[in-house]
């Protein structure tokens, strides 16, 4: 059995222009260094809660830079947290269900509700430098992007094929080797796709985190978000600055897509579980370029390998590597380990503290206010569902049309992806201005904002679902001359159902989160507000009514979690059992 | 009842002397505790030794715990009771040197062929140069030189399993475990790999001292093994354990070979007959004996499959060797056995000496048109399958003629594992629907009585609850 085509990888990469490529990479490195210096010197200035935001176009590059750094750091933090949290949850049967429940609840809490505690804590932690404020903003963005990544990593760990885990056990891999050769590669694709969603969510949150009021003080951090909001709330609106800001934002998003996500997706192809190599795949010129740069590949790669060898040889002689770790779940023993004890007692203390303080808290809130909260909850609930209905109404036919016509998909999908990744919060001021000119108000505006933020999830999922309907089913419906109605009810709707549900779940969560920004807005020097739970959270933050904020947050989180449990999870089960297309 | 002595074989030997066993399992058991007092016994107390110089094949029907046994012996799974020793040390604390070749290959798709083979050496802290050299040599041995830079997905199934072998052998294991290593491959590739493995083994190219092979393919076991252990199920236990003393290379067409294969078929197809030489039958306490079971284990076969089998049997004059039947149908015996079991359960055929013989009711069934077939099936099912009878009765008894699935799952739960409960239910639904005994609303997970009321079937039959 001699090979006919030796597949020697080293022969494949023939390098062109190695010098120029290395030069480009070096320039990039230099720019990175200068950026770090600039950021560091800004962070170590005295804290300036309310920086004056210049609306000049020349200020934009620096603002954009600050915002990008915030999102980048928040993303790194999310990644580390997601991996750590997912790991703990997946491998500690004792705390697993609790940790997942906590994640479920945290995910339902809107970003703005985290704002007062996070900001106050960070400013108290680093009182004398701008760094404190910045850390607060970064943490808030973090809360907007971390949860789905943690879920993704956790479920990847849980879905590693059993025999692969067994192989890693029987060959006595150390935890280190298992992580790099099994767990992380297995999670890579999920993590990358979720990173894209998370960073889009980060932009959404950033707009809110760079400019807010707390305890009667206005906070403004120099950045793209505060630039856009300042332009919108100026009297009269600075349309010129607003449009420039939007342009820069779109440019950054397109650049991230091309320079970061596409290369990553193309690269992650090797982590796919495939029996055979597939023909269609994402390509990225940037990735090809990077792979040709000897500098970038060899230097860090070589250093890494050398460091790694030391780790491997040390671990190999450790206790963990000399015996085979059995696969059986460790039996729950009588003894409690330190971690569980600490976590448990911390949670207990927190509960106790809450139990003592909660009655006092409720006492200070009047009946009228509580009624008002419930009325707001009902209003927001209505708005969220109306926006979901509208989104489903237009995305289902359009998505199916795109999914059924590959030619259309090739043109429409990239455009839709770019449009979808522009944060709705940034577009909102422009839209609201237009609506007010046309005689509308925040009532319609808020629904439009929710739509903008959420319809894409449904659209993309419907497209995916329509593409996944097997062509023989479509052929059958043509062959037997199904009527249009029959075609939709027997083939298309059941076919896209699981995808539609996935999209709707995500969209519903997004709409709740968007309500915070949608129902309360500074525009044209005025504050626009309508009845809603989101407006109450937003105004409570601004006026430092922490009790109202807490109650509203509990209410919103309760409604989201209940909806998930009662409606979405059931539909999900239905989708997984009855409407699953077996392959 | 006693089994006849194996033809042309020396009587099975005593268990090998314990001194030189590499791995020794002493009274190992596996069971899962259930919330109710019952527990699900997967394997009842079993002794098994792996001794040097031997290829041991473990055979058994699905559900007999073959894979569980392999995992307990290799240290991947801890027995619920009993102990596994590695050179007389408890396996959990010994530095065990074994490898497993997996059915699904279990290669890491993101690593190249070379990296896959190097990974176990890396785990043992072997220096990079030595690692590379040993891996390349091993790839050469299994016939994969030139493929070191390829990714697994670029390779065919047979080549992937070659990588699997290279990865397993590169650590020079004392015992090589194989879990159905050839069953994901096509016939020719599997045959090829088998003979190459035998060649490596015979020439002592690999330092491996013993091979432990789990398979459901009887011929494969007879072809490769020096010793064969056959497991029975409910719960898993050793039914027979004997040496194969045919010289290598073995000829599939030779008389002793086919007689040995036939013998094993007989053992496998007659789970109720106790083979004479089964060691240690009474050892340990069986938590649940098959005879105490309330519900029969429904074989997972479709009514259509049974009809097909009976028609074929009728064509063959009403009686044929099961092994030939499987051959004629191009079935693996593991796929055919449930169908045979099901037909036997319903009284359509009987098993004698490894032969299936059609009964009068089976003949009538095979000769009838579809509606009559359903009627016969209905009668037989209600008569012999407790679960179906109970469902039908419950439906007739209730005023709204519908009963939730959970009701019966809870009863099955006492007796089967969760997964098996669902499979039992699935089979029962398939049979019941075919027989038009009831309908099943999958959305609401409820059984419903069909619209056209049938004659009162359940009450026709003699009450026979709880008996087998």
PDB file of N, CA and C in Angstrom, chain B residues 208-295:
ATOM      1  N   UNK B 208       4.122  -5.889  21.779  1.00  0.00           N
ATOM      2  CA  UNK B 208       2.903  -6.169  22.526  1.00  0.00           C
ATOM      3  C   UNK B 208       2.847  -7.636  22.956  1.00  0.00           C
ATOM      4  N   UNK B 209       2.459  -7.870  24.223  1.00  0.00           N
ATOM      5  CA  UNK B 209       2.453  -9.229  24.746  1.00  0.00           C
ATOM      6  C   UNK B 209       1.100  -9.890  24.630  1.00  0.00           C
ATOM      7  N   UNK B 210       0.039  -9.088  24.574  1.00  0.00           N
ATOM      8  CA  UNK B 210      -1.290  -9.687  24.481  1.00  0.00           C
ATOM      9  C   UNK B 210      -2.218  -8.739  23.742  1.00  0.00           C
ATOM     10  N   UNK B 211      -3.183  -9.328  23.044  1.00  0.00           N
ATOM     11  CA  UNK B 211      -4.170  -8.531  22.325  1.00  0.00           C
ATOM     12  C   UNK B 211      -5.548  -8.917  22.847  1.00  0.00           C
ATOM     13  N   UNK B 212      -6.369  -7.914  23.087  1.00  0.00           N
ATOM     14  CA  UNK B 212      -7.726  -8.146  23.561  1.00  0.00           C
ATOM     15  C   UNK B 212      -8.667  -7.531  22.547  1.00  0.00           C
ATOM     16  N   UNK B 213      -9.449  -8.377  21.874  1.00  0.00           N
ATOM     17  CA  UNK B 213     -10.273  -7.919  20.761  1.00  0.00           C
ATOM     18  C   UNK B 213     -11.749  -8.077  21.098  1.00  0.00           C
ATOM     19  N   UNK B 214     -12.496  -6.972  21.001  1.00  0.00           N
ATOM     20  CA  UNK B 214     -13.951  -7.060  21.154  1.00  0.00           C
ATOM     21  C   UNK B 214     -14.554  -7.050  19.767  1.00  0.00           C
ATOM     22  N   UNK B 215     -15.429  -7.995  19.478  1.00  0.00           N
ATOM     23  CA  UNK B 215     -16.018  -8.041  18.140  1.00  0.00           C
ATOM     24  C   UNK B 215     -17.390  -8.678  18.203  1.00  0.00           C
ATOM     25  N   UNK B 216     -18.203  -8.414  17.185  1.00  0.00           N
ATOM     26  CA  UNK B 216     -19.472  -9.131  17.101  1.00  0.00           C
ATOM     27  C   UNK B 216     -19.423 -10.087  15.901  1.00  0.00           C
ATOM     28  N   UNK B 217     -18.279 -10.117  15.246  1.00  0.00           N
ATOM     29  CA  UNK B 217     -18.115 -10.909  14.035  1.00  0.00           C
ATOM     30  C   UNK B 217     -17.469 -12.248  14.410  1.00  0.00           C
ATOM     31  N   UNK B 218     -18.253 -13.318  14.342  1.00  0.00           N
ATOM     32  CA  UNK B 218     -17.776 -14.615  14.820  1.00  0.00           C
ATOM     33  C   UNK B 218     -16.592 -15.106  13.999  1.00  0.00           C
ATOM     34  N   UNK B 219     -16.695 -14.961  12.684  1.00  0.00           N
ATOM     35  CA  UNK B 219     -15.600 -15.416  11.833  1.00  0.00           C
ATOM     36  C   UNK B 219     -14.304 -14.681  12.157  1.00  0.00           C
ATOM     37  N   UNK B 220     -14.441 -13.384  12.395  1.00  0.00           N
ATOM     38  CA  UNK B 220     -13.261 -12.597  12.734  1.00  0.00           C
ATOM     39  C   UNK B 220     -12.594 -13.142  13.992  1.00  0.00           C
ATOM     40  N   UNK B 221     -13.427 -13.476  14.980  1.00  0.00           N
ATOM     41  CA  UNK B 221     -12.887 -14.000  16.226  1.00  0.00           C
ATOM     42  C   UNK B 221     -12.154 -15.325  15.975  1.00  0.00           C
ATOM     43  N   UNK B 222     -12.785 -16.217  15.211  1.00  0.00           N
ATOM     44  CA  UNK B 222     -12.175 -17.531  14.975  1.00  0.00           C
ATOM     45  C   UNK B 222     -10.910 -17.382  14.124  1.00  0.00           C
ATOM     46  N   UNK B 223     -10.929 -16.401  13.250  1.00  0.00           N
ATOM     47  CA  UNK B 223      -9.785 -16.175  12.384  1.00  0.00           C
ATOM     48  C   UNK B 223      -8.563 -15.693  13.164  1.00  0.00           C
ATOM     49  N   UNK B 224      -8.804 -14.811  14.145  1.00  0.00           N
ATOM     50  CA  UNK B 224      -7.676 -14.151  14.803  1.00  0.00           C
ATOM     51  C   UNK B 224      -7.286 -14.759  16.140  1.00  0.00           C
ATOM     52  N   UNK B 225      -8.269 -15.253  16.884  1.00  0.00           N
ATOM     53  CA  UNK B 225      -8.028 -15.425  18.319  1.00  0.00           C
ATOM     54  C   UNK B 225      -7.364 -16.752  18.675  1.00  0.00           C
ATOM     55  N   UNK B 226      -6.615 -16.727  19.783  1.00  0.00           N
ATOM     56  CA  UNK B 226      -6.098 -17.942  20.395  1.00  0.00           C
ATOM     57  C   UNK B 226      -7.065 -18.434  21.463  1.00  0.00           C
ATOM     58  N   UNK B 227      -7.910 -17.499  21.917  1.00  0.00           N
ATOM     59  CA  UNK B 227      -8.852 -17.867  22.961  1.00  0.00           C
ATOM     60  C   UNK B 227     -10.100 -17.019  22.740  1.00  0.00           C
ATOM     61  N   UNK B 228     -11.267 -17.647  22.894  1.00  0.00           N
ATOM     62  CA  UNK B 228     -12.515 -16.916  22.673  1.00  0.00           C
ATOM     63  C   UNK B 228     -13.362 -16.987  23.930  1.00  0.00           C
ATOM     64  N   UNK B 229     -13.877 -15.829  24.335  1.00  0.00           N
ATOM     65  CA  UNK B 229     -14.787 -15.767  25.465  1.00  0.00           C
ATOM     66  C   UNK B 229     -16.112 -15.258  24.923  1.00  0.00           C
ATOM     67  N   UNK B 230     -17.201 -16.009  25.185  1.00  0.00           N
ATOM     68  CA  UNK B 230     -18.513 -15.572  24.715  1.00  0.00           C
ATOM     69  C   UNK B 230     -19.313 -15.067  25.909  1.00  0.00           C
ATOM     70  N   UNK B 231     -19.827 -13.855  25.765  1.00  0.00           N
ATOM     71  CA  UNK B 231     -20.635 -13.264  26.828  1.00  0.00           C
ATOM     72  C   UNK B 231     -22.115 -13.460  26.528  1.00  0.00           C
ATOM     73  N   UNK B 232     -22.902 -13.625  27.585  1.00  0.00           N
ATOM     74  CA  UNK B 232     -24.350 -13.607  27.452  1.00  0.00           C
ATOM     75  C   UNK B 232     -24.864 -12.327  28.073  1.00  0.00           C
ATOM     76  N   UNK B 233     -26.172 -12.052  27.888  1.00  0.00           N
ATOM     77  CA  UNK B 233     -26.655 -10.767  28.397  1.00  0.00           C
ATOM     78  C   UNK B 233     -27.696 -10.941  29.494  1.00  0.00           C
ATOM     79  N   UNK B 234     -28.079  -9.777  30.045  1.00  0.00           N
ATOM     80  CA  UNK B 234     -29.130  -9.714  31.088  1.00  0.00           C
ATOM     81  C   UNK B 234     -28.825 -10.502  32.340  1.00  0.00           C
ATOM     82  N   UNK B 235     -27.880 -10.171  33.108  1.00  0.00           N
ATOM     83  CA  UNK B 235     -26.792  -9.233  32.830  1.00  0.00           C
ATOM     84  C   UNK B 235     -25.639  -9.952  32.158  1.00  0.00           C
ATOM     85  N   UNK B 236     -24.639  -9.192  31.728  1.00  0.00           N
ATOM     86  CA  UNK B 236     -23.498  -9.768  31.040  1.00  0.00           C
ATOM     87  C   UNK B 236     -22.780 -10.787  31.911  1.00  0.00           C
ATOM     88  N   UNK B 237     -22.493 -11.958  31.345  1.00  0.00           N
ATOM     89  CA  UNK B 237     -21.752 -12.980  32.087  1.00  0.00           C
ATOM     90  C   UNK B 237     -21.046 -13.857  31.060  1.00  0.00           C
ATOM     91  N   UNK B 238     -20.018 -14.571  31.515  1.00  0.00           N
ATOM     92  CA  UNK B 238     -19.286 -15.427  30.593  1.00  0.00           C
ATOM     93  C   UNK B 238     -20.071 -16.705  30.365  1.00  0.00           C
ATOM     94  N   UNK B 239     -20.363 -17.018  29.102  1.00  0.00           N
ATOM     95  CA  UNK B 239     -21.105 -18.245  28.820  1.00  0.00           C
ATOM     96  C   UNK B 239     -20.144 -19.370  28.486  1.00  0.00           C
ATOM     97  N   UNK B 240     -19.097 -19.047  27.771  1.00  0.00           N
ATOM     98  CA  UNK B 240     -18.114 -20.076  27.496  1.00  0.00           C
ATOM     99  C   UNK B 240     -16.766 -19.424  27.230  1.00  0.00           C
ATOM    100  N   UNK B 241     -15.699 -20.150  27.497  1.00  0.00           N
ATOM    101  CA  UNK B 241     -14.348 -19.606  27.418  1.00  0.00           C
ATOM    102  C   UNK B 241     -13.454 -20.765  26.979  1.00  0.00           C
ATOM    103  N   UNK B 242     -12.939 -20.709  25.759  1.00  0.00           N
ATOM    104  CA  UNK B 242     -12.169 -21.863  25.286  1.00  0.00           C
ATOM    105  C   UNK B 242     -11.023 -21.414  24.401  1.00  0.00           C
ATOM    106  N   UNK B 243     -10.055 -22.316  24.222  1.00  0.00           N
ATOM    107  CA  UNK B 243      -8.893 -22.021  23.379  1.00  0.00           C
ATOM    108  C   UNK B 243      -9.191 -22.419  21.946  1.00  0.00           C
ATOM    109  N   UNK B 244      -8.658 -21.662  21.016  1.00  0.00           N
ATOM    110  CA  UNK B 244      -8.756 -22.038  19.604  1.00  0.00           C
ATOM    111  C   UNK B 244      -7.398 -22.586  19.222  1.00  0.00           C
ATOM    112  N   UNK B 245      -7.368 -23.849  18.804  1.00  0.00           N
ATOM    113  CA  UNK B 245      -6.057 -24.437  18.549  1.00  0.00           C
ATOM    114  C   UNK B 245      -5.812 -24.737  17.087  1.00  0.00           C
ATOM    115  N   UNK B 246      -6.597 -24.053  16.216  1.00  0.00           N
ATOM    116  CA  UNK B 246      -6.340 -24.193  14.781  1.00  0.00           C
ATOM    117  C   UNK B 246      -5.035 -23.477  14.459  1.00  0.00           C
ATOM    118  N   UNK B 247      -4.204 -24.087  13.587  1.00  0.00           N
ATOM    119  CA  UNK B 247      -2.944 -23.424  13.263  1.00  0.00           C
ATOM    120  C   UNK B 247      -3.176 -22.204  12.365  1.00  0.00           C
ATOM    121  N   UNK B 248      -2.318 -21.212  12.501  1.00  0.00           N
ATOM    122  CA  UNK B 248      -2.346 -20.040  11.620  1.00  0.00           C
ATOM    123  C   UNK B 248      -1.486 -20.327  10.392  1.00  0.00           C
ATOM    124  N   UNK B 249      -1.772 -19.827   9.201  1.00  0.00           N
ATOM    125  CA  UNK B 249      -2.988 -19.083   8.863  1.00  0.00           C
ATOM    126  C   UNK B 249      -4.194 -20.008   8.776  1.00  0.00           C
ATOM    127  N   UNK B 250      -5.330 -19.499   9.137  1.00  0.00           N
ATOM    128  CA  UNK B 250      -6.533 -20.343   9.198  1.00  0.00           C
ATOM    129  C   UNK B 250      -7.336 -20.232   7.909  1.00  0.00           C
ATOM    130  N   UNK B 251      -7.919 -21.354   7.540  1.00  0.00           N
ATOM    131  CA  UNK B 251      -8.689 -21.416   6.300  1.00  0.00           C
ATOM    132  C   UNK B 251     -10.176 -21.390   6.647  1.00  0.00           C
ATOM    133  N   UNK B 252     -10.844 -20.348   6.179  1.00  0.00           N
ATOM    134  CA  UNK B 252     -12.267 -20.194   6.491  1.00  0.00           C
ATOM    135  C   UNK B 252     -13.105 -21.351   5.986  1.00  0.00           C
ATOM    136  N   UNK B 253     -12.637 -22.019   4.930  1.00  0.00           N
ATOM    137  CA  UNK B 253     -13.440 -23.063   4.301  1.00  0.00           C
ATOM    138  C   UNK B 253     -13.212 -24.425   4.957  1.00  0.00           C
ATOM    139  N   UNK B 254     -12.184 -24.523   5.811  1.00  0.00           N
ATOM    140  CA  UNK B 254     -11.865 -25.838   6.363  1.00  0.00           C
ATOM    141  C   UNK B 254     -12.942 -26.300   7.333  1.00  0.00           C
ATOM    142  N   UNK B 255     -13.062 -27.603   7.451  1.00  0.00           N
ATOM    143  CA  UNK B 255     -14.112 -28.192   8.285  1.00  0.00           C
ATOM    144  C   UNK B 255     -14.025 -27.755   9.748  1.00  0.00           C
ATOM    145  N   UNK B 256     -12.827 -27.856  10.394  1.00  0.00           N
ATOM    146  CA  UNK B 256     -12.765 -27.443  11.807  1.00  0.00           C
ATOM    147  C   UNK B 256     -13.156 -25.993  12.004  1.00  0.00           C
ATOM    148  N   UNK B 257     -12.778 -25.143  11.041  1.00  0.00           N
ATOM    149  CA  UNK B 257     -13.097 -23.719  11.153  1.00  0.00           C
ATOM    150  C   UNK B 257     -14.607 -23.511  11.169  1.00  0.00           C
ATOM    151  N   UNK B 258     -15.296 -24.080  10.161  1.00  0.00           N
ATOM    152  CA  UNK B 258     -16.743 -23.854  10.091  1.00  0.00           C
ATOM    153  C   UNK B 258     -17.467 -24.511  11.259  1.00  0.00           C
ATOM    154  N   UNK B 259     -16.927 -25.634  11.728  1.00  0.00           N
ATOM    155  CA  UNK B 259     -17.577 -26.277  12.874  1.00  0.00           C
ATOM    156  C   UNK B 259     -17.476 -25.419  14.130  1.00  0.00           C
ATOM    157  N   UNK B 260     -16.333 -24.772  14.259  1.00  0.00           N
ATOM    158  CA  UNK B 260     -16.147 -23.890  15.410  1.00  0.00           C
ATOM    159  C   UNK B 260     -17.093 -22.694  15.313  1.00  0.00           C
ATOM    160  N   UNK B 261     -17.187 -22.130  14.097  1.00  0.00           N
ATOM    161  CA  UNK B 261     -18.100 -21.009  13.888  1.00  0.00           C
ATOM    162  C   UNK B 261     -19.524 -21.437  14.218  1.00  0.00           C
ATOM    163  N   UNK B 262     -19.916 -22.619  13.745  1.00  0.00           N
ATOM    164  CA  UNK B 262     -21.258 -23.138  14.011  1.00  0.00           C
ATOM    165  C   UNK B 262     -21.515 -23.291  15.508  1.00  0.00           C
ATOM    166  N   UNK B 263     -20.491 -23.798  16.191  1.00  0.00           N
ATOM    167  CA  UNK B 263     -20.629 -23.983  17.635  1.00  0.00           C
ATOM    168  C   UNK B 263     -20.928 -22.662  18.326  1.00  0.00           C
ATOM    169  N   UNK B 264     -20.173 -21.628  17.922  1.00  0.00           N
ATOM    170  CA  UNK B 264     -20.377 -20.330  18.573  1.00  0.00           C
ATOM    171  C   UNK B 264     -21.768 -19.781  18.247  1.00  0.00           C
ATOM    172  N   UNK B 265     -22.201 -19.990  16.989  1.00  0.00           N
ATOM    173  CA  UNK B 265     -23.559 -19.563  16.646  1.00  0.00           C
ATOM    174  C   UNK B 265     -24.581 -20.218  17.534  1.00  0.00           C
ATOM    175  N   UNK B 266     -24.369 -21.497  17.774  1.00  0.00           N
ATOM    176  CA  UNK B 266     -25.324 -22.212  18.619  1.00  0.00           C
ATOM    177  C   UNK B 266     -25.350 -21.596  20.013  1.00  0.00           C
ATOM    178  N   UNK B 267     -24.182 -21.330  20.524  1.00  0.00           N
ATOM    179  CA  UNK B 267     -24.134 -20.730  21.861  1.00  0.00           C
ATOM    180  C   UNK B 267     -24.875 -19.397  21.850  1.00  0.00           C
ATOM    181  N   UNK B 268     -24.633 -18.612  20.783  1.00  0.00           N
ATOM    182  CA  UNK B 268     -25.214 -17.269  20.739  1.00  0.00           C
ATOM    183  C   UNK B 268     -26.720 -17.305  20.528  1.00  0.00           C
ATOM    184  N   UNK B 269     -27.191 -18.271  19.736  1.00  0.00           N
ATOM    185  CA  UNK B 269     -28.619 -18.259  19.417  1.00  0.00           C
ATOM    186  C   UNK B 269     -29.452 -18.986  20.450  1.00  0.00           C
ATOM    187  N   UNK B 270     -28.806 -19.608  21.411  1.00  0.00           N
ATOM    188  CA  UNK B 270     -29.597 -20.287  22.443  1.00  0.00           C
ATOM    189  C   UNK B 270     -29.219 -19.755  23.810  1.00  0.00           C
ATOM    190  N   UNK B 271     -29.689 -18.548  24.076  1.00  0.00           N
ATOM    191  CA  UNK B 271     -29.262 -17.916  25.335  1.00  0.00           C
ATOM    192  C   UNK B 271     -29.743 -18.671  26.567  1.00  0.00           C
ATOM    193  N   UNK B 272     -30.769 -19.517  26.418  1.00  0.00           N
ATOM    194  CA  UNK B 272     -31.285 -20.185  27.612  1.00  0.00           C
ATOM    195  C   UNK B 272     -30.568 -21.483  27.934  1.00  0.00           C
ATOM    196  N   UNK B 273     -29.807 -21.990  26.957  1.00  0.00           N
ATOM    197  CA  UNK B 273     -29.119 -23.252  27.186  1.00  0.00           C
ATOM    198  C   UNK B 273     -27.762 -22.961  27.828  1.00  0.00           C
ATOM    199  N   UNK B 274     -27.486 -23.650  28.908  1.00  0.00           N
ATOM    200  CA  UNK B 274     -26.227 -23.408  29.591  1.00  0.00           C
ATOM    201  C   UNK B 274     -25.133 -24.256  28.954  1.00  0.00           C
ATOM    202  N   UNK B 275     -24.126 -23.635  28.339  1.00  0.00           N
ATOM    203  CA  UNK B 275     -23.034 -24.421  27.768  1.00  0.00           C
ATOM    204  C   UNK B 275     -22.280 -25.126  28.882  1.00  0.00           C
ATOM    205  N   UNK B 276     -21.840 -26.331  28.592  1.00  0.00           N
ATOM    206  CA  UNK B 276     -21.263 -27.178  29.627  1.00  0.00           C
ATOM    207  C   UNK B 276     -20.084 -26.524  30.329  1.00  0.00           C
ATOM    208  N   UNK B 277     -19.249 -25.830  29.552  1.00  0.00           N
ATOM    209  CA  UNK B 277     -17.979 -25.413  30.119  1.00  0.00           C
ATOM    210  C   UNK B 277     -17.957 -23.962  30.581  1.00  0.00           C
ATOM    211  N   UNK B 278     -19.093 -23.356  30.692  1.00  0.00           N
ATOM    212  CA  UNK B 278     -19.080 -21.977  31.151  1.00  0.00           C
ATOM    213  C   UNK B 278     -18.581 -21.903  32.575  1.00  0.00           C
ATOM    214  N   UNK B 279     -17.493 -21.197  32.795  1.00  0.00           N
ATOM    215  CA  UNK B 279     -16.942 -21.147  34.138  1.00  0.00           C
ATOM    216  C   UNK B 279     -17.687 -20.133  34.995  1.00  0.00           C
ATOM    217  N   UNK B 280     -17.710 -20.438  36.252  1.00  0.00           N
ATOM    218  CA  UNK B 280     -18.089 -19.402  37.202  1.00  0.00           C
ATOM    219  C   UNK B 280     -19.521 -18.897  37.060  1.00  0.00           C
ATOM    220  N   UNK B 281     -20.421 -19.770  36.647  1.00  0.00           N
ATOM    221  CA  UNK B 281     -21.792 -19.321  36.446  1.00  0.00           C
ATOM    222  C   UNK B 281     -22.448 -18.841  37.728  1.00  0.00           C
ATOM    223  N   UNK B 282     -22.105 -19.521  38.817  1.00  0.00           N
ATOM    224  CA  UNK B 282     -22.805 -19.170  40.046  1.00  0.00           C
ATOM    225  C   UNK B 282     -22.074 -18.120  40.877  1.00  0.00           C
ATOM    226  N   UNK B 283     -20.938 -17.703  40.354  1.00  0.00           N
ATOM    227  CA  UNK B 283     -20.145 -16.773  41.147  1.00  0.00           C
ATOM    228  C   UNK B 283     -20.892 -15.462  41.352  1.00  0.00           C
ATOM    229  N   UNK B 284     -20.763 -14.947  42.548  1.00  0.00           N
ATOM    230  CA  UNK B 284     -21.354 -13.647  42.833  1.00  0.00           C
ATOM    231  C   UNK B 284     -22.873 -13.740  42.879  1.00  0.00           C
ATOM    232  N   UNK B 285     -23.497 -12.676  43.285  1.00  0.00           N
ATOM    233  CA  UNK B 285     -24.940 -12.691  43.344  1.00  0.00           C
ATOM    234  C   UNK B 285     -25.477 -11.966  42.116  1.00  0.00           C
ATOM    235  N   UNK B 286     -26.366 -12.596  41.454  1.00  0.00           N
ATOM    236  CA  UNK B 286     -27.016 -11.884  40.357  1.00  0.00           C
ATOM    237  C   UNK B 286     -28.140 -11.076  40.952  1.00  0.00           C
ATOM    238  N   UNK B 287     -28.134  -9.830  40.586  1.00  0.00           N
ATOM    239  CA  UNK B 287     -29.179  -8.992  41.152  1.00  0.00           C
ATOM    240  C   UNK B 287     -30.501  -9.327  40.523  1.00  0.00           C
ATOM    241  N   UNK B 288     -30.477  -9.530  39.199  1.00  0.00           N
ATOM    242  CA  UNK B 288     -31.737  -9.858  38.561  1.00  0.00           C
ATOM    243  C   UNK B 288     -31.504 -10.985  37.570  1.00  0.00           C
ATOM    244  N   UNK B 289     -32.154 -12.046  37.769  1.00  0.00           N
ATOM    245  CA  UNK B 289     -32.037 -13.158  36.850  1.00  0.00           C
ATOM    246  C   UNK B 289     -33.057 -12.974  35.745  1.00  0.00           C
ATOM    247  N   UNK B 290     -32.702 -13.445  34.566  1.00  0.00           N
ATOM    248  CA  UNK B 290     -33.616 -13.264  33.451  1.00  0.00           C
ATOM    249  C   UNK B 290     -34.980 -13.908  33.720  1.00  0.00           C
ATOM    250  N   UNK B 291     -34.953 -15.036  34.443  1.00  0.00           N
ATOM    251  CA  UNK B 291     -36.199 -15.745  34.684  1.00  0.00           C
ATOM    252  C   UNK B 291     -37.124 -14.986  35.629  1.00  0.00           C
ATOM    253  N   UNK B 292     -36.534 -14.060  36.397  1.00  0.00           N
ATOM    254  CA  UNK B 292     -37.392 -13.300  37.304  1.00  0.00           C
ATOM    255  C   UNK B 292     -37.984 -12.073  36.621  1.00  0.00           C
ATOM    256  N   UNK B 293     -37.542 -11.834  35.411  1.00  0.00           N
ATOM    257  CA  UNK B 293     -37.986 -10.608  34.757  1.00  0.00           C
ATOM    258  C   UNK B 293     -39.464 -10.670  34.472  1.00  0.00           C
ATOM    259  N   UNK B 294     -40.074  -9.543  34.631  1.00  0.00           N
ATOM    260  CA  UNK B 294     -41.486  -9.432  34.445  1.00  0.00           C
ATOM    261  C   UNK B 294     -41.774  -9.257  32.961  1.00  0.00           C
ATOM    262  N   UNK B 295     -41.103  -8.294  32.384  1.00  0.00           N
ATOM    263  CA  UNK B 295     -41.283  -8.039  30.957  1.00  0.00           C
ATOM    264  C   UNK B 295     -40.227  -8.796  30.166  1.00  0.00           C
TER     265      UNK B 295
END
